[in-house]
Short mmCIF file of C-alpha atoms in Angstrom, two decimals:
data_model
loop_
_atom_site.label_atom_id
_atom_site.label_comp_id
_atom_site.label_asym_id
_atom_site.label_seq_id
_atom_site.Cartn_x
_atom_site.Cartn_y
_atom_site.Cartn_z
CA UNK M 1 -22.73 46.77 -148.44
CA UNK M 2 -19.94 49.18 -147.63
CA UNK M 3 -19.88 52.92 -148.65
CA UNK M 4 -17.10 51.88 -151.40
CA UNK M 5 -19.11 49.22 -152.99
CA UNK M 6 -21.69 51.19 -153.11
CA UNK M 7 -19.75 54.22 -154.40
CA UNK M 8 -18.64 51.82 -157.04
CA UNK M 9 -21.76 50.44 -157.98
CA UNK M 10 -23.31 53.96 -158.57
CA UNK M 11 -20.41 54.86 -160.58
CA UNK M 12 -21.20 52.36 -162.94
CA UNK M 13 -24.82 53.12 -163.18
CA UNK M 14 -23.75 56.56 -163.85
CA UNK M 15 -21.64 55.28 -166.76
CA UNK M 16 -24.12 52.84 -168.37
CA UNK M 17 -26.65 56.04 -167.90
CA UNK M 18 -24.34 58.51 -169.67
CA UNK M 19 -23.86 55.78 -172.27
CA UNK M 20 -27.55 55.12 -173.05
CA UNK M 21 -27.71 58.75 -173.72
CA UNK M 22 -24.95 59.59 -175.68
CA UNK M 23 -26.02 56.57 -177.90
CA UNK M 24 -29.66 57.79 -177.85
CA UNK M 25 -28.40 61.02 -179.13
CA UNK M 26 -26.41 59.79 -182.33
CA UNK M 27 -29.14 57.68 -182.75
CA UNK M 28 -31.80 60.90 -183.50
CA UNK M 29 -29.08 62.53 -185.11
CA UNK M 30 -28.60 59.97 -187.20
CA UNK M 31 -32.68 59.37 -188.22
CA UNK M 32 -32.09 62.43 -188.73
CA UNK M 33 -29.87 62.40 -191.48
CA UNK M 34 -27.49 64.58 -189.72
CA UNK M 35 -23.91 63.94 -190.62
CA UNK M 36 -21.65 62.71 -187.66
CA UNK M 37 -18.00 64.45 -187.81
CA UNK M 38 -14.86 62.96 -186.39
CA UNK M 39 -15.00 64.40 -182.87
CA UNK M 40 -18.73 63.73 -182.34
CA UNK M 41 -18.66 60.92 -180.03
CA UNK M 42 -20.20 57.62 -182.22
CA UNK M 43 -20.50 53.83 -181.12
CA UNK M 44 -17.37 51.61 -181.53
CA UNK M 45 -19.20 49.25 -183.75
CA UNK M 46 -19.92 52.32 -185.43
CA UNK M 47 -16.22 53.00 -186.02
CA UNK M 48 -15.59 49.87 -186.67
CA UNK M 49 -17.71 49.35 -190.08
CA UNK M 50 -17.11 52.88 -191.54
CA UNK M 51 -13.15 51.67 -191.12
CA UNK M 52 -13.86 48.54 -192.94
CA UNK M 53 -15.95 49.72 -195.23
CA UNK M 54 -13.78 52.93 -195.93
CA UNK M 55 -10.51 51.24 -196.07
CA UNK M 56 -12.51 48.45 -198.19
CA UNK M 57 -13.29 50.91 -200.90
CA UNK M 58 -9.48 52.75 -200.90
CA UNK M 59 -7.79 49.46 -201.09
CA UNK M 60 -10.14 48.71 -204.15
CA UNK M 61 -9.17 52.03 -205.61
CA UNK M 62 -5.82 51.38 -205.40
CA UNK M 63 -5.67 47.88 -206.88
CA UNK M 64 -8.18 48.81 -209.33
CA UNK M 65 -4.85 50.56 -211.34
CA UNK M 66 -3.01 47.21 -211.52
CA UNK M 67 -5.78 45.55 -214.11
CA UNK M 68 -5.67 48.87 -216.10
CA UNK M 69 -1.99 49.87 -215.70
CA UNK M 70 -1.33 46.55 -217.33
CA UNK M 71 -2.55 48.03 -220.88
CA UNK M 72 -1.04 50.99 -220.47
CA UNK M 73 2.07 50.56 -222.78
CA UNK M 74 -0.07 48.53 -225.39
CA UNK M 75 -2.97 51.16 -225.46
CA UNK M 76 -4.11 51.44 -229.63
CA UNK M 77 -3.43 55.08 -229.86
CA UNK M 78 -2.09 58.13 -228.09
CA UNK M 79 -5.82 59.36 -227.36
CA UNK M 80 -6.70 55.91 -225.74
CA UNK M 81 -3.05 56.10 -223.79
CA UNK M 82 -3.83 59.54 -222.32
CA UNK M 83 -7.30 58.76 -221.69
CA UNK M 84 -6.18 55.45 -219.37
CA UNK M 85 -3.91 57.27 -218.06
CA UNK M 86 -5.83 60.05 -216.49
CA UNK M 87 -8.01 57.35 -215.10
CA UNK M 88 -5.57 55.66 -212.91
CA UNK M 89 -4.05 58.63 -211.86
CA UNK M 90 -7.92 59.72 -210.93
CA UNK M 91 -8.07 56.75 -209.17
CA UNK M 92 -5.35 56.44 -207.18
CA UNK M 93 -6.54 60.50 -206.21
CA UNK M 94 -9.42 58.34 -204.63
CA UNK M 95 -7.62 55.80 -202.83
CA UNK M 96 -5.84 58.96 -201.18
CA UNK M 97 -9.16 60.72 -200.28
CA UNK M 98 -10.67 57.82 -198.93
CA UNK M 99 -7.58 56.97 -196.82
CA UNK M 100 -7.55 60.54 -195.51
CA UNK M 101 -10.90 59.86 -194.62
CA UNK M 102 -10.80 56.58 -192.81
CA UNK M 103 -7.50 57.80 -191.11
CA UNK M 104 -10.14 60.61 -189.41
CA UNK M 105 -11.64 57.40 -187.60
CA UNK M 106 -8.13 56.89 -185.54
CA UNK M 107 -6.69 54.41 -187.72
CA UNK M 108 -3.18 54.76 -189.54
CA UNK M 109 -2.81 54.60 -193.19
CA UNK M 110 -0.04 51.99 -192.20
CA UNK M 111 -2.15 50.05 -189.68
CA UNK M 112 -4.94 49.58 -192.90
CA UNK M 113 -2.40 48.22 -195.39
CA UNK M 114 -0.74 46.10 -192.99
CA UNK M 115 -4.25 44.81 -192.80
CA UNK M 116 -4.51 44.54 -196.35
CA UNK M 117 -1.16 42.72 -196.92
CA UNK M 118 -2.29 40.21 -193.83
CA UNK M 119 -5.54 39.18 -195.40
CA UNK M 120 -7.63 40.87 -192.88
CA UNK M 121 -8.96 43.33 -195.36
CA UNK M 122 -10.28 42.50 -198.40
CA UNK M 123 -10.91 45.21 -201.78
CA UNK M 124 -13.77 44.36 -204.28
CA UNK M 125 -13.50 40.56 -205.87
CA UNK M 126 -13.75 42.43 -209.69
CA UNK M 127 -9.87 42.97 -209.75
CA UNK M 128 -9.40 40.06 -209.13
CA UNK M 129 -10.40 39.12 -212.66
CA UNK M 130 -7.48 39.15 -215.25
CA UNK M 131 -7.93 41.59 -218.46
CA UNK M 132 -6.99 39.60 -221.07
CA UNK M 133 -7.83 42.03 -224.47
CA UNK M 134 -8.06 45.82 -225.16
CA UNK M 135 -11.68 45.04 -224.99
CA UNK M 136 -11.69 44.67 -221.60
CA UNK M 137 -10.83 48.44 -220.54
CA UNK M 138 -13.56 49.65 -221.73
CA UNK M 139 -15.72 46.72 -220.41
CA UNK M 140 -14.18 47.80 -216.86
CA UNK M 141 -15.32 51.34 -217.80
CA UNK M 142 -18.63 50.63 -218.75
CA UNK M 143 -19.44 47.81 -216.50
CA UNK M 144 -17.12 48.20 -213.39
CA UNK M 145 -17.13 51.42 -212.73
CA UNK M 146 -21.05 52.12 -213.80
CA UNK M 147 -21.96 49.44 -210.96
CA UNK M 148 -19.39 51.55 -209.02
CA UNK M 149 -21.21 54.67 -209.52
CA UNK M 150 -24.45 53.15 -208.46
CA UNK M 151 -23.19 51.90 -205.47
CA UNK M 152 -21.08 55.17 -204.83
CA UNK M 153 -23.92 58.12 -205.74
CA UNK M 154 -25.55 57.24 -202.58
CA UNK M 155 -22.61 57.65 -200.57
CA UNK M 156 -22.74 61.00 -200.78
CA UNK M 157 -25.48 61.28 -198.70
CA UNK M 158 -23.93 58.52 -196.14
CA UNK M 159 -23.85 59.57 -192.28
CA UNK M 160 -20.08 60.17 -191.90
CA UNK M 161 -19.18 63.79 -192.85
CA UNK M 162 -15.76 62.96 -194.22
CA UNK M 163 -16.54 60.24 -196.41
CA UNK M 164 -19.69 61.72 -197.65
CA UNK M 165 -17.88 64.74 -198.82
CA UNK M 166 -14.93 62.34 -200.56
CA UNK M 167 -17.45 61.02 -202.29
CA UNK M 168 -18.64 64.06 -204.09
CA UNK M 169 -15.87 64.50 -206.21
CA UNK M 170 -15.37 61.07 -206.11
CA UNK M 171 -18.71 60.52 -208.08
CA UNK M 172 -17.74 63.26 -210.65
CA UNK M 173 -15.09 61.57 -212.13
CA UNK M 174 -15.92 57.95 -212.20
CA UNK M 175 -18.66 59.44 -213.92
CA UNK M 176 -16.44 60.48 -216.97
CA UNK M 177 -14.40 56.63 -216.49
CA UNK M 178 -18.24 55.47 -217.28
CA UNK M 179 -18.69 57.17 -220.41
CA UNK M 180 -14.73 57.09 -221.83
CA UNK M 181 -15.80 52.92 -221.22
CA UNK M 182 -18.83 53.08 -222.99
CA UNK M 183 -17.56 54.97 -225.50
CA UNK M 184 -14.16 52.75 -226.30
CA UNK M 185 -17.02 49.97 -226.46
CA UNK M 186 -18.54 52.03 -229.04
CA UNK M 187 -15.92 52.21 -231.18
CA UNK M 188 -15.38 48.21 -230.90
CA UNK M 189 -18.84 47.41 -231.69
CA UNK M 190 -18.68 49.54 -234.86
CA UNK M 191 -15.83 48.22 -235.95
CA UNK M 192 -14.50 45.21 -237.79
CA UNK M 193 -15.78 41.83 -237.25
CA UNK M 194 -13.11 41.10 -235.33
CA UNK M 195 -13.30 44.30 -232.89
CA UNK M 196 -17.43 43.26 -232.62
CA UNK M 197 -15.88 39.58 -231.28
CA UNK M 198 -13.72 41.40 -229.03
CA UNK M 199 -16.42 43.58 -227.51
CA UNK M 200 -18.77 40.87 -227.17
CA UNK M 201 -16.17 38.25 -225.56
CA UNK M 202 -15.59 41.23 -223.20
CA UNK M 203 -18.76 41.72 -222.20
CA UNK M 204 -19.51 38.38 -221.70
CA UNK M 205 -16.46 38.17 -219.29
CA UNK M 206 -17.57 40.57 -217.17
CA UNK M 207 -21.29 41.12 -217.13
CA UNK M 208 -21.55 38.61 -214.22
CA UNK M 209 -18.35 39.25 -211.75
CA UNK M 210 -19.99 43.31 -211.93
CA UNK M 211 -23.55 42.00 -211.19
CA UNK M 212 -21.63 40.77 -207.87
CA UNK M 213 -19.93 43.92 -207.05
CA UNK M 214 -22.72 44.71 -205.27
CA UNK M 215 -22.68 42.34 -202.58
CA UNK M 216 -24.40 39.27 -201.46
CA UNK M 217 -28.34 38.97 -201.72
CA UNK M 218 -30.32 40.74 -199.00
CA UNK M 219 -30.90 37.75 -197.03
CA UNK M 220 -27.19 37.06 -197.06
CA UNK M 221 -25.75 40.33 -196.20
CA UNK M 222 -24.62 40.24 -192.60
CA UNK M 223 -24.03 43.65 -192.37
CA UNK M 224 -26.08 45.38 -194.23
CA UNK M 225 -29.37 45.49 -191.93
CA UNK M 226 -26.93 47.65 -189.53
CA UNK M 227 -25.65 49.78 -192.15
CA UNK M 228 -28.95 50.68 -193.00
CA UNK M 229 -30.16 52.08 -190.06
CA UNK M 230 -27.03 54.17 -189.26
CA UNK M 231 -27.58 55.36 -192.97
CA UNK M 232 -24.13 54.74 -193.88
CA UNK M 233 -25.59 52.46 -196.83
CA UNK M 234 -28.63 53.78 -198.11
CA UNK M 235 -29.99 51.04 -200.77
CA UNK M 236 -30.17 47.40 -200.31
CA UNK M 237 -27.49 45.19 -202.51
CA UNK M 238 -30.36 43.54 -204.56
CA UNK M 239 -32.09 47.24 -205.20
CA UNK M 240 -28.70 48.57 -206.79
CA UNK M 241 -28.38 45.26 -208.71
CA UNK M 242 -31.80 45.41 -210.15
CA UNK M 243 -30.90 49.10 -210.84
CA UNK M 244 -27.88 48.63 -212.47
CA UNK M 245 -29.57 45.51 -214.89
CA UNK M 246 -31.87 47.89 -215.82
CA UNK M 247 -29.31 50.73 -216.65
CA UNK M 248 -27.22 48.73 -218.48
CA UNK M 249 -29.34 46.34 -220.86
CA UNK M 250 -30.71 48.94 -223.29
CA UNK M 251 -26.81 49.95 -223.40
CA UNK M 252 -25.86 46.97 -224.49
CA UNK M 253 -28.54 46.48 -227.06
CA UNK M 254 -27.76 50.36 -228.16
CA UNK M 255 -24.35 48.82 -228.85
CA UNK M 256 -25.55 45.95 -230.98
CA UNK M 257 -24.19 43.37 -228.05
CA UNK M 258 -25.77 40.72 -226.07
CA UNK M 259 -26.02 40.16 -222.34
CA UNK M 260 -24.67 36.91 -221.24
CA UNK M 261 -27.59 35.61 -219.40
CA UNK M 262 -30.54 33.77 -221.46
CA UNK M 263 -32.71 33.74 -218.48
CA UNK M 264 -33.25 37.87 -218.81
CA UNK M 265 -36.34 39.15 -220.57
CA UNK M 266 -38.18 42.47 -219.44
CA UNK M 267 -41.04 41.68 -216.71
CA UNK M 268 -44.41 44.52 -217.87
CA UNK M 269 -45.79 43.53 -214.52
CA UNK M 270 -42.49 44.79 -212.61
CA UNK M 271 -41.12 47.14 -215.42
CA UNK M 272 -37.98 45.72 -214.65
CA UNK M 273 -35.87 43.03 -215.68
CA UNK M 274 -36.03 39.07 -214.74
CA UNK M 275 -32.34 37.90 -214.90
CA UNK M 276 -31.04 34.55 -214.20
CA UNK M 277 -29.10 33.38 -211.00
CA UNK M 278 -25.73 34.42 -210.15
CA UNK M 279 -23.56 32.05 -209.29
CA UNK M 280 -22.58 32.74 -205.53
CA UNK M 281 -20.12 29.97 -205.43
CA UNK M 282 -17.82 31.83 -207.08
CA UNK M 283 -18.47 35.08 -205.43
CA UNK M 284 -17.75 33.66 -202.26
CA UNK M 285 -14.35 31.78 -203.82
CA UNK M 286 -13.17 35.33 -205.14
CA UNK M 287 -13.97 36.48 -201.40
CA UNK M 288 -11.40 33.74 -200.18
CA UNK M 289 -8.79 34.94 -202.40
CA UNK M 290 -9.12 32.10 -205.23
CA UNK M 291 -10.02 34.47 -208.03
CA UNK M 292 -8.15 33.88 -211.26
CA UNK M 293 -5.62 37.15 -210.21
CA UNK M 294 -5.61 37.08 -206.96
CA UNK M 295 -2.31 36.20 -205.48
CA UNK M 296 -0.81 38.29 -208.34
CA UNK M 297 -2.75 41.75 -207.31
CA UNK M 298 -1.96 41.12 -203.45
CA UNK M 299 1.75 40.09 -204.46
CA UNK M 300 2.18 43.64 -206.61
CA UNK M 301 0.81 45.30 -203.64
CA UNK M 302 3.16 43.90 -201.02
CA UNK M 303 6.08 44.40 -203.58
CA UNK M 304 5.32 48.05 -204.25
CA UNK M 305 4.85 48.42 -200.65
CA UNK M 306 8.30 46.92 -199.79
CA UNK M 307 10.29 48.11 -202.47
CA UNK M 308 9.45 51.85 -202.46
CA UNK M 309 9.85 52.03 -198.77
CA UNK M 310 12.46 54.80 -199.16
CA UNK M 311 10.00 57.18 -200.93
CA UNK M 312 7.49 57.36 -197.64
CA UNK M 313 10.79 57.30 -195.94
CA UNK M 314 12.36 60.52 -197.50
CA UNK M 315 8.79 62.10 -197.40
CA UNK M 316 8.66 62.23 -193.89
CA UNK M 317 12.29 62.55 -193.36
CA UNK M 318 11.22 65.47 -195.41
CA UNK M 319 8.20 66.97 -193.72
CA UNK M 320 10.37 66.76 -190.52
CA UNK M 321 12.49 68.80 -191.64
CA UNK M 322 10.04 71.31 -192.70
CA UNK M 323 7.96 71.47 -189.39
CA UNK M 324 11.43 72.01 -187.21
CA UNK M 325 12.24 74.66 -189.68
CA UNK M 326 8.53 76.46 -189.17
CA UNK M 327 9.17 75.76 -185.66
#
């Protein structure tokens, strides 16, 4: 062997060696729930699923106003307008955070909606679900975003600085979307007979698509073994299910309203909940893009995108012109 091949060869072992222990090192750091900051070096799979998952959650955000912005001009009073309003504006406040905090990762805000728009990326299958009465803002209050806050409460504590501290605030206010939903609900189930058929139909509607918010089963979930053990997720899908069933059924009977499911009756031996089986079928059809909304929420998306070019346009044409100014 010559000196070069050899020179070579040792170059790569030094490579694979200084590898092994910069991925030995984020590995302690990360067992030991240590959060890992933008210019800490991380694994590219690593990257890679905080990005997904990240961009996942602000595209969800952001489509989460078009179900809600639909009732918007129809809301029942100026206290339920102003309400709904404040929500979406909260929301799309989140889809900007979480953005901010996936573009730390070295990925454009344009690069993840070209994604979106493409099919690559995908947002949560619920808004993909059409909202056909009042009734169902407040279901999507109660139900939506309470499975959100479950899933979300934990990610406070997830290993990526950035998007642990986006969550914070984050958390805060989809608490207060929880209780204005709960509340709305309320005032439907004390109503009129008719506003009681309302709530009820509403419920009904979306009890099971939000018992699939969180994911596949356990022994389904590709990804979450991995997620796990970097502690970017911290509970197991079927965990935060069971949690949120258990949350949300003395709600519902506090409301006078049934749960949709005649398989669930309290297990002593557990102190949990038994519920019947979700229909995966359709969880993994919504996935595909065949939910009953779903070319209509990725069509408004690619329209808003293309039509209101010029405002990104004269905000950067803008902030040009600042910077050479300051410069």
């Amino acid at each position: 062997m010559d000196t070069v091949e050899l020179s070579k060869q040792n170059d790569v072992s030094a490579i694979a060696a200084d590898d092994a222990g910069r991925h030995a090192a984020f590995e302690a750091r990360v067992a030991a729930d240590e959060f890992i900051e933008p210019k800490d070096w991380m694994p590219e799979a690593y990257r890679k699923t905080l990005i997904r998952q990240i961009s996942q959650h602000a595209h969800s955000e952001i489509v989460g106003m078009l179900p809600e912005g639909n009732w918007l001009t129809r809301a029942p009073s100026l206290r339920r307008k102003a309400i709904l309003l404040a929500k979406i504006q909260d929301e799309c406040g989140h889809g900007l955070y979480l953005y901010a905090a996936a573009e730390t990762l070295g990925v454009s805000r344009d690069e993840m909606t070209e994604a979106l728009h493409a099919g690559r990326a995908k947002y949560s299958t619920i808004f993909n679900y059409p909202t056909l009465t009042w009734a169902d803002i407040g279901a999507i209050g109660w139900l939506v975003d309470g499975a959100a806050i479950l899933n979300q409460v934990p990610l406070q504590r997830t290993s990526y600085g950035p998007y642990a501290r986006a969550m914070v605030r984050i958390c805060k206010e989809e608490s207060f979307h929880q209780r204005q939903g709960y509340e709305s609900m309320m005032q439907l189930a004390n109503g009129t007979p008719a506003q009681q058929r309302m709530a009820q139909d509403a419920l009904d509607r979306w009890w099971w698509p939000s018992l699939m918010m969180f994911g596949p089963p356990d022994d389904n979930s590709p990804n979450s073994a991995q997620s796990m053990r970097w502690r970017i997720k911290r509970d197991t899908n079927d965990k935060l299910r069971q949690k949120f069933i258990d949350v949300t059924v003395p709600q519902a009977q506090a409301l006078g309203l049934t749960i949709p499911d005649p398989d669930l009756k309290w297990n002593p031996a557990r102190e949990s909940y038994d519920y019947g089986a979700i229909d995966w079928a359709e969880f993994y059809a919504v996935v595909r893009g065949e939910g009953p909304v779903a070319k209509d929420r990725i069509k408004a998306r690619i329209d808003a995108w293309e039509s209101q070019s010029w405002v990104r346009e004269a905000a950067m044409a803008h902030e040009a012109k600042r910077q050479n100014k300051a410069a």
